[in-house]
XYZ file of N, CA and C in Angstrom:
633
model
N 0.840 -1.194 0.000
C 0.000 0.000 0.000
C 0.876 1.245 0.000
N 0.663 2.154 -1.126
C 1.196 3.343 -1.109
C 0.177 4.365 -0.212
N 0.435 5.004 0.702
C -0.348 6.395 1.640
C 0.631 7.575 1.383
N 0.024 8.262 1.896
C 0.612 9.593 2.370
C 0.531 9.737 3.766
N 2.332 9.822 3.789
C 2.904 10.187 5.352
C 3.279 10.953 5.565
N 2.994 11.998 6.483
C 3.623 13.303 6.421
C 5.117 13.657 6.976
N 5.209 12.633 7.151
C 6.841 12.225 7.574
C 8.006 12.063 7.093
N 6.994 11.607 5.894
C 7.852 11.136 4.703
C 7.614 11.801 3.506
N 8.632 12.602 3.147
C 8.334 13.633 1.971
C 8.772 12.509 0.393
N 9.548 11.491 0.580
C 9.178 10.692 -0.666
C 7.879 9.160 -0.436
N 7.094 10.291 0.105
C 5.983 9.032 0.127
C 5.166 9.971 -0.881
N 3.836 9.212 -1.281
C 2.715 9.520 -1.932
C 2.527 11.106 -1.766
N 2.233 12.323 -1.912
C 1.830 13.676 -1.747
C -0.083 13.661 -1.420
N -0.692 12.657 -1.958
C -2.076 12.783 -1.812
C -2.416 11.297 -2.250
N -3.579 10.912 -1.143
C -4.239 10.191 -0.739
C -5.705 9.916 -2.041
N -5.568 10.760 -3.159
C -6.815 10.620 -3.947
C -6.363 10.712 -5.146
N -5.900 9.692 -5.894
C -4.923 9.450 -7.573
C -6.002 8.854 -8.168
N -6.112 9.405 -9.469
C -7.230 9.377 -10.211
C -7.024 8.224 -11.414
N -5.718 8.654 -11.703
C -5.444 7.645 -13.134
C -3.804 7.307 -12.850
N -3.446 6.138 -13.472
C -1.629 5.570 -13.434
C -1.207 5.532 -14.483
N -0.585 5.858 -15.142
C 0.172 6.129 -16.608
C 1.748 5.487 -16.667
N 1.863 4.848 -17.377
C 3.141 3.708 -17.313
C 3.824 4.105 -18.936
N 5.018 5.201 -18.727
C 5.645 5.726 -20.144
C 6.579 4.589 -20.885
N 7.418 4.777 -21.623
C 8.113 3.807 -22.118
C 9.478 3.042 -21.582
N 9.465 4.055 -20.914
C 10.777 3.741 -19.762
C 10.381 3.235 -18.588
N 9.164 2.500 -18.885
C 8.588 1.945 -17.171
C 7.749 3.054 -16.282
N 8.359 4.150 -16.227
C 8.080 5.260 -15.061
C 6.826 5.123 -14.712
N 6.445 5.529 -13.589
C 5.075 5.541 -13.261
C 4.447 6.568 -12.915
N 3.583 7.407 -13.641
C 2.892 8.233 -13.456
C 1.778 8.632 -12.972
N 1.283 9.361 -11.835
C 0.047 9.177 -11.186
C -0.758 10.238 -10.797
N -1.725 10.859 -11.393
C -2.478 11.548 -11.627
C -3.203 11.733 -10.650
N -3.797 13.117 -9.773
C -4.197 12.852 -8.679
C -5.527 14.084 -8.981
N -6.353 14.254 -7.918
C -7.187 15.524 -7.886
C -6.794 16.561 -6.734
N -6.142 17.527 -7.250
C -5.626 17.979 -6.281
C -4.376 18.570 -5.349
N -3.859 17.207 -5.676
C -2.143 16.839 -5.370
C -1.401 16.826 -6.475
N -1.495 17.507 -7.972
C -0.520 17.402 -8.772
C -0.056 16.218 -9.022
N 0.974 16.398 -9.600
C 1.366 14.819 -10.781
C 2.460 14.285 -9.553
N 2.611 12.795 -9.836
C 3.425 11.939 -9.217
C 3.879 10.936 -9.762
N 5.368 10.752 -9.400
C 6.423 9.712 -10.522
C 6.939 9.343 -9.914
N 6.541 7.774 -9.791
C 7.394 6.974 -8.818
C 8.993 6.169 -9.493
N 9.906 6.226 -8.428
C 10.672 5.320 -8.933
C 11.127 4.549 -8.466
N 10.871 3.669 -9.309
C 10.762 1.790 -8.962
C 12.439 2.084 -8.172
N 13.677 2.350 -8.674
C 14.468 2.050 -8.274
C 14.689 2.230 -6.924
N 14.055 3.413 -6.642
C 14.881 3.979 -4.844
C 13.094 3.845 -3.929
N 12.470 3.219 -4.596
C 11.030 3.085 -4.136
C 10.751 4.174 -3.546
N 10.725 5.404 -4.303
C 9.989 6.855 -3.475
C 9.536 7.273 -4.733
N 8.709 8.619 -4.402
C 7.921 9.595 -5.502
C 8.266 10.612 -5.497
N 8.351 11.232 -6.873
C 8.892 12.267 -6.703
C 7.140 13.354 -7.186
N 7.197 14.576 -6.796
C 6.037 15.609 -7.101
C 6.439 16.493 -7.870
N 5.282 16.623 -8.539
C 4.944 18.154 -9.177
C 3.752 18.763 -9.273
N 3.995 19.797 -8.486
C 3.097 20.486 -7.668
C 2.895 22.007 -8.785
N 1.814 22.625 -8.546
C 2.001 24.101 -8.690
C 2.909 25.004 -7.740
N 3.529 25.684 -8.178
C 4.043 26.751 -7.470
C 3.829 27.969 -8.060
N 3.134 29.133 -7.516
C 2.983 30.601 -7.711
C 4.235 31.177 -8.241
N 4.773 31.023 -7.878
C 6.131 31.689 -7.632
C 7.386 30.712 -8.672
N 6.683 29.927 -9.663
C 7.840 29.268 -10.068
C 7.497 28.810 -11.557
N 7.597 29.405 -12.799
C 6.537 29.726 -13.972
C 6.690 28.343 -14.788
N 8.076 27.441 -14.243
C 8.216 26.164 -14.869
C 7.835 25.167 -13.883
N 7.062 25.520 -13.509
C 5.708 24.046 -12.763
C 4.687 23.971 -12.878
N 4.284 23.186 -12.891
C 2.517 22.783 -13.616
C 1.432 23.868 -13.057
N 0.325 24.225 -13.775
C -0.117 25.111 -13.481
C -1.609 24.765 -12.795
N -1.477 23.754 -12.434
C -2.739 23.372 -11.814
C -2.301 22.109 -10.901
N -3.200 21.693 -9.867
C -2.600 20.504 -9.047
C -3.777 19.273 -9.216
N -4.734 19.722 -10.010
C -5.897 18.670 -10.701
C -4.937 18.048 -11.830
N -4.572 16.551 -11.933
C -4.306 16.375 -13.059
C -5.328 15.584 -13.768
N -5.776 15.431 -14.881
C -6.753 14.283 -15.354
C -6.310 13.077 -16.139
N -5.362 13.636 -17.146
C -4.966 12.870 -18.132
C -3.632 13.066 -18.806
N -3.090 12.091 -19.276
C -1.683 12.634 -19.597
C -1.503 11.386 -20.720
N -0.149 11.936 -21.317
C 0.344 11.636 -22.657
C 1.542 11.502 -22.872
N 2.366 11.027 -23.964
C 3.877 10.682 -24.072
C 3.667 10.926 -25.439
N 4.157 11.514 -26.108
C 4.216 11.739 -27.386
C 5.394 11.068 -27.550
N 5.893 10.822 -29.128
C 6.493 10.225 -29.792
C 8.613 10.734 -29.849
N 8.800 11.639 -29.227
C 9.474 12.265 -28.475
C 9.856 12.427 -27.120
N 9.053 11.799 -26.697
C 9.047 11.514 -25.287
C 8.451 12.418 -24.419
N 8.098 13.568 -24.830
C 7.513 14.826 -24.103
C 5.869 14.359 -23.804
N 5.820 14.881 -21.987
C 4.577 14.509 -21.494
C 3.526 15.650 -21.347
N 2.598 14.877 -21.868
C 1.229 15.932 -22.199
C 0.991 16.135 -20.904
N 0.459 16.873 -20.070
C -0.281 17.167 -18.879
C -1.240 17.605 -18.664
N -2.671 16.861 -18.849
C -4.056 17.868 -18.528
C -4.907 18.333 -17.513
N -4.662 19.028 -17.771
C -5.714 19.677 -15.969
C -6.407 20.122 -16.217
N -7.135 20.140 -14.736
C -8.561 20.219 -14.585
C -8.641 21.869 -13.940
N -8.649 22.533 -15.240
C -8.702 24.230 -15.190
C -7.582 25.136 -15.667
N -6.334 23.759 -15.792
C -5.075 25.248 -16.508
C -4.521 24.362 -17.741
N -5.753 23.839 -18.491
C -5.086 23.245 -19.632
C -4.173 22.047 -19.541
N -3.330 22.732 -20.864
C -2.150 21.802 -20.855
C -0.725 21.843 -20.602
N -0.080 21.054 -19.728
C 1.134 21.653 -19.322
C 2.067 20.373 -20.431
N 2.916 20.883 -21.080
C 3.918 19.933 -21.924
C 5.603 20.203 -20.795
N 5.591 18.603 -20.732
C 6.877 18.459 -20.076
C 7.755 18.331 -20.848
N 8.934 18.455 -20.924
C 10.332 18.035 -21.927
C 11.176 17.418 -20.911
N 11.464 16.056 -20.780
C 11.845 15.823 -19.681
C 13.800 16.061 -20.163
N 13.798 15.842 -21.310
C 16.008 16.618 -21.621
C 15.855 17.931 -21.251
N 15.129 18.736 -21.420
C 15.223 19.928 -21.200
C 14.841 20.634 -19.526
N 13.861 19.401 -19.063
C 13.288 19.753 -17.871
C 12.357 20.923 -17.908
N 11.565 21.802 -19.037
C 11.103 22.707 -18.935
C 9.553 22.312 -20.088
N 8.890 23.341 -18.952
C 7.580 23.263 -18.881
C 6.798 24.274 -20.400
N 6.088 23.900 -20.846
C 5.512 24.790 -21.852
C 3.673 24.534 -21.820
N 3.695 25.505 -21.390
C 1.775 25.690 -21.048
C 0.751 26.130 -22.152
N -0.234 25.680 -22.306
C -1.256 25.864 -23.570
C -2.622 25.679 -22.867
N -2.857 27.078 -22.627
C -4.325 27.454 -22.291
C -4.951 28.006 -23.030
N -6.402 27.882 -22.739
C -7.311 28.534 -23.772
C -7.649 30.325 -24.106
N -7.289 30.392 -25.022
C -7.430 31.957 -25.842
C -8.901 32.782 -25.904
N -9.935 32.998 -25.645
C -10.675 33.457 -25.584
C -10.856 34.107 -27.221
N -9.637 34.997 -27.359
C -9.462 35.800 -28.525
C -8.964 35.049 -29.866
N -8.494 33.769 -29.365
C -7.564 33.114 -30.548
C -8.342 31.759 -30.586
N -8.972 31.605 -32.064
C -9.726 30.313 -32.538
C -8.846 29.310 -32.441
N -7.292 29.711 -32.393
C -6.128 28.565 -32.955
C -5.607 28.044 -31.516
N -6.444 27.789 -30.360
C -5.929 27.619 -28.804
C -6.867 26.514 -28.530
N -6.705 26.015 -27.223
C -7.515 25.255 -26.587
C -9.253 25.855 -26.830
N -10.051 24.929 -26.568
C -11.439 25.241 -26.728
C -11.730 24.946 -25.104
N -10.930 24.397 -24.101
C -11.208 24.627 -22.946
C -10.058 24.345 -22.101
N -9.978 24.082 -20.662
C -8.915 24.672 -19.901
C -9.155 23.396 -18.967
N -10.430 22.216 -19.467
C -10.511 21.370 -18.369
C -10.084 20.412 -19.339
N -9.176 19.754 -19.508
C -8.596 18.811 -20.326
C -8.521 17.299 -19.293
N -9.665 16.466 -19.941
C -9.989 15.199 -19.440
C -9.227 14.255 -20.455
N -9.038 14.257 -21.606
C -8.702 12.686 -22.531
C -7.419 13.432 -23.357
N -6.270 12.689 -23.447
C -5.561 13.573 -24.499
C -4.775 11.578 -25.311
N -5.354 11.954 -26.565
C -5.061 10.169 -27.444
C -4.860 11.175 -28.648
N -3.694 10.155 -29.438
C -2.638 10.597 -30.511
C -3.044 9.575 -31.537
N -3.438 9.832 -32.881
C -4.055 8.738 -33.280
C -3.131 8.118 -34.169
N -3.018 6.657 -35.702
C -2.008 6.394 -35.840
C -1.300 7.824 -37.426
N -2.516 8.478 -37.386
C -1.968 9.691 -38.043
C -1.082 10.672 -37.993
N -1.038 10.968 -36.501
C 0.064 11.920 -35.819
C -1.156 12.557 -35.626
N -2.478 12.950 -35.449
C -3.179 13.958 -34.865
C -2.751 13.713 -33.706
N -3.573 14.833 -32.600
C -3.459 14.695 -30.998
C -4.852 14.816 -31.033
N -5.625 14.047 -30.180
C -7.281 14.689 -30.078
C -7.308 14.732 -28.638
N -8.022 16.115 -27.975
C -8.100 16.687 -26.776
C -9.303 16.366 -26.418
N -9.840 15.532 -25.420
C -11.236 15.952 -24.737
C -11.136 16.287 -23.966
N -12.213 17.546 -23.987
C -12.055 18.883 -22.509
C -14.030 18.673 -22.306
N -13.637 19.380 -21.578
C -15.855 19.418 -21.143
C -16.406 20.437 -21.936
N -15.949 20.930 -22.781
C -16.396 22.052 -23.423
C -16.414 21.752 -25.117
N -16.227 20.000 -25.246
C -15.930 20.115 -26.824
C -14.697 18.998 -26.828
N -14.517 18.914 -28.560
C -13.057 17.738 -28.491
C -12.503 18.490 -29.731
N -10.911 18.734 -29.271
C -10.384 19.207 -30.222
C -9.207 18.128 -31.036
N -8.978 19.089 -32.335
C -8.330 17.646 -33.218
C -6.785 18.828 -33.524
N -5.380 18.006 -32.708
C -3.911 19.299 -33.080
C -3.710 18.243 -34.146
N -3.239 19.658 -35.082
C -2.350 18.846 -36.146
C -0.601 19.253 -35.648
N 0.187 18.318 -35.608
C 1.554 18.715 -35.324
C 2.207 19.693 -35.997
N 1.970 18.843 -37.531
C 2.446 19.418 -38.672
C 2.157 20.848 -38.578
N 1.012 21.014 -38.521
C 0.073 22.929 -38.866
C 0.404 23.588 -37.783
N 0.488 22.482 -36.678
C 0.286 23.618 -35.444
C -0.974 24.434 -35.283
N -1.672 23.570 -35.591
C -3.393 23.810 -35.543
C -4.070 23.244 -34.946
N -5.388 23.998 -34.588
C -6.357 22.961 -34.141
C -7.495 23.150 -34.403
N -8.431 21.761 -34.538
C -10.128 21.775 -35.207
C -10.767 21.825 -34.250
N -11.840 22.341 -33.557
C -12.488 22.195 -32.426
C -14.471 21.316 -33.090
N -14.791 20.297 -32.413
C -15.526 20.135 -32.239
C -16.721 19.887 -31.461
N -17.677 20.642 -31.718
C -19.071 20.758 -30.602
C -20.490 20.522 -31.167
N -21.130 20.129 -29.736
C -22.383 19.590 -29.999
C -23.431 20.468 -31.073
N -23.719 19.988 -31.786
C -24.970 21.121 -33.152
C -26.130 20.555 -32.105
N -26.807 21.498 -31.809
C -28.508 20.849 -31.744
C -29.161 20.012 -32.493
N -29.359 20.894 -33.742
C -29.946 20.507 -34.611
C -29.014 19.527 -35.993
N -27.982 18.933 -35.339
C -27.690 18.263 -36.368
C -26.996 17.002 -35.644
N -27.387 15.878 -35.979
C -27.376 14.471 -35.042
C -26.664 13.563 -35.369
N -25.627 13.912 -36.761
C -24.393 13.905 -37.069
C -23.304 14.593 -36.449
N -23.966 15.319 -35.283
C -22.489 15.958 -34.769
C -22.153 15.216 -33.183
N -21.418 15.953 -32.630
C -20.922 14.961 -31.281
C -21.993 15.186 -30.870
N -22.158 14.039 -29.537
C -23.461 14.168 -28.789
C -23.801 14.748 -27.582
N -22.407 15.152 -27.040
C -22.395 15.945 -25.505
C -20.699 16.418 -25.617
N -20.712 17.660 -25.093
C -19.706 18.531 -25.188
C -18.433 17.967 -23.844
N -18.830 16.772 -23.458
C -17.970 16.641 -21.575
C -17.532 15.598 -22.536
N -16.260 15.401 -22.870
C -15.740 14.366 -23.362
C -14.906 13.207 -22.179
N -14.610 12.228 -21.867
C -14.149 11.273 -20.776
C -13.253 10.719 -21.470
N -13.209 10.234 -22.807
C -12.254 9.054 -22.659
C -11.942 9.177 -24.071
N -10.855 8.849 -25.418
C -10.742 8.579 -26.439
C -9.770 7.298 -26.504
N -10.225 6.331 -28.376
C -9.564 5.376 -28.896
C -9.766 5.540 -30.265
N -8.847 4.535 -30.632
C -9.058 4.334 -31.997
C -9.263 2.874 -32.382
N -10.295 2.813 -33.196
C -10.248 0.933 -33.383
C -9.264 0.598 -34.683
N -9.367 -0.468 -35.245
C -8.426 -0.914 -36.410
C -8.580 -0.152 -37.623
N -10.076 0.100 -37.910
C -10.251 0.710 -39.022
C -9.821 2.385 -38.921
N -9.326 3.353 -38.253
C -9.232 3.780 -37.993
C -10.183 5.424 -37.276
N -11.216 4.746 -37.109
C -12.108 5.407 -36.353
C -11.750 6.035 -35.229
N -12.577 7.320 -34.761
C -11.666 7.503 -33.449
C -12.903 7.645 -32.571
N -12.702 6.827 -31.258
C -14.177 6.687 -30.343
C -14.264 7.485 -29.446
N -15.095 8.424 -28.589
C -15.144 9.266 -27.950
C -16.419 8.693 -26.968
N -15.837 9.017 -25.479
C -17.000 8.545 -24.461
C -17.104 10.454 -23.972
N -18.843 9.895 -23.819
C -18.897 11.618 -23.049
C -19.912 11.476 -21.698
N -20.025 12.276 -20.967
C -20.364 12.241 -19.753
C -22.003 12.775 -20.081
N -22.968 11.735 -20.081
C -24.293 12.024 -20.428
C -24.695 11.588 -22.102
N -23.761 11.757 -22.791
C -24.204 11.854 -24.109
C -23.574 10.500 -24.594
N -23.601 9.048 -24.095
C -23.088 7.977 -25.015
C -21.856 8.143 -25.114
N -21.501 7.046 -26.347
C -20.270 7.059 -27.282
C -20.889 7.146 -28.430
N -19.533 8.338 -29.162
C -19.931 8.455 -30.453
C -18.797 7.856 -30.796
N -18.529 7.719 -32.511
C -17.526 7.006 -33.077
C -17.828 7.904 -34.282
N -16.554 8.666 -34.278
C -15.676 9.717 -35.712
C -15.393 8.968 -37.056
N -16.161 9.136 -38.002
C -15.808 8.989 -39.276
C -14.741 9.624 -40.094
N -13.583 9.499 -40.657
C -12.710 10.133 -41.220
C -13.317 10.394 -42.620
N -13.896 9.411 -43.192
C -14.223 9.908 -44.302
C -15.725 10.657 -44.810
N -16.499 10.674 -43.613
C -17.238 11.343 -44.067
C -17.199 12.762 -43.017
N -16.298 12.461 -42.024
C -16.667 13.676 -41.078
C -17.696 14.203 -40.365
N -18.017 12.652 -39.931
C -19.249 12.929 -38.808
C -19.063 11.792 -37.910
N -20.030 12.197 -37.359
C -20.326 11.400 -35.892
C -21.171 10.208 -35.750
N -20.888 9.531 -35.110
C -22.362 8.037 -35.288
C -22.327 7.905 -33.778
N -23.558 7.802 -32.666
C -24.041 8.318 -31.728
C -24.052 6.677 -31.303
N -23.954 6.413 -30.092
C -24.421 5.250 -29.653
C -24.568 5.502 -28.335
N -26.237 5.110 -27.716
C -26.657 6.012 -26.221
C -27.775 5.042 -25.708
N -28.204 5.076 -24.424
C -29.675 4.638 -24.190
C -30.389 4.404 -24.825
N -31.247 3.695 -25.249
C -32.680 3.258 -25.753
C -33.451 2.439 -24.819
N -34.561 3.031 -23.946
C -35.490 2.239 -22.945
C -35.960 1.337 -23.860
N -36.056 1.441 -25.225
C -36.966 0.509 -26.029
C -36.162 -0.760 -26.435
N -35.207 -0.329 -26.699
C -33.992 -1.201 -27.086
C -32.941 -1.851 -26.118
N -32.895 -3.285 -25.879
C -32.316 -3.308 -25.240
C -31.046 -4.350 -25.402
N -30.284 -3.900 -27.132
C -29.342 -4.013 -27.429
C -28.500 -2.569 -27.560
N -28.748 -1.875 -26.838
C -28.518 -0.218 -27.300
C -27.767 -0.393 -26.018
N -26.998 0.864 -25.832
C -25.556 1.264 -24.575
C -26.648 1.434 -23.622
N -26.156 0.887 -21.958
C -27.011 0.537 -21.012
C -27.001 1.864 -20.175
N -25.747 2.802 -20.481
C -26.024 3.853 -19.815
C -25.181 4.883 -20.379
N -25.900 6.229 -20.380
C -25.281 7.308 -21.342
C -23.879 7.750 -20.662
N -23.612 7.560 -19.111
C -22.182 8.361 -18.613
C -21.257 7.363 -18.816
N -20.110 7.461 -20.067
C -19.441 6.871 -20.116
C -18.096 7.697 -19.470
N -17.108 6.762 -18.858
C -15.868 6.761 -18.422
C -14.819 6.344 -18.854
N -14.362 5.274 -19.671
C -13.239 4.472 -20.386
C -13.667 3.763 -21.519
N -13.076 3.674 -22.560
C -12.781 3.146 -23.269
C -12.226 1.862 -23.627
């Protein structure tokens, strides 16, 4: 059992870890609400933290983490729950932050970053609660997508939870209330899969969590 001892400054930092993330080098990454990010190492069996600090502009900018990433470079995505995205460089040791622009279409579409999956294209697709966005590396762009009312080809709830991709290369999206939808590349829409009281080969419940 890993706890938090206050005795022990390479023990656990917080008692409430949300998700475990295992990079290519083994490391162990552990996502907390609250307590910022945590990386254990197997070798000297302690953890090391990363916390926010006010006062220190290369540390994570939030202590909610939700979801995280390893890109193909080795640099770790960091999403939080209210300051975006924090990108780690772990050769460089320095932090590079990407929050949402209000003024700039070409930024995050939100600042609560729940799902971050890289598909086998090189996109990055972001689910935040406000929408799912699609980075292109290459452009250094990004597509934002959100719920249409009136059009039932589009996503089905704006709280995105979880992304995959299956073989064909579809990309699946769980949302909090609204089903799973599943992304068409070639036609560029959405296919909805949710509750049906009538049906009872249909998804048994609309709040999805994982993938």
């Amino acid at each position: 059992r890993y706890l938090h001892a206050p005795q022990n400054p390479d023990s656990i930092r917080h008692n409430n870890p949300m998700r475990v993330f295992e990079d290519r080098r083994g490391t162990l990454w552990v996502t907390t609400f609250g307590g910022g990010l945590e990386v254990y190492d197997r070798a000297n069996d302690r953890f090391m933290h990363y916390i926010h600090d006010p006062n220190n502009a290369n540390t994570i900018n939030h202590n909610t983490v939700w979801s995280l990433y390893e890109d193909r470079s080795g640099v770790m995505w960091v999403g939080t729950y209210g300051g975006g995205i924090n990108l780690y460089d772990r050769k460089t040791e320095r932090l590079t932050r990407w929050r949402r622009q209000p003024a700039n279409l070409n930024s995050l579409v939100n600042d609560d970053v729940t799902a971050i999956y890289a598909d086998r294209q090189g996109d990055i697709w972001i689910g935040t609660n406000a929408g799912l966005d699609r980075y292109d590396p290459q452009r250094g762009d990004f597509r934002h997508y959100h719920t249409e009312p009136d059009n039932p080809r589009s996503l089905s709830n704006n709280q995105i939870r979880a992304l995959a991709e299956d073989q064909d290369g579809s990309i699946w999206i769980a949302t909090f209330m609204g089903g799973v939808n599943r992304y068409d590349r070639q036609t560029d829409q959405f296919t909805r899969y949710q509750h049906d009281p009538q049906n009872p080969e249909s998804l048994s419940e609309n709040n999805c969590w994982y993938l």
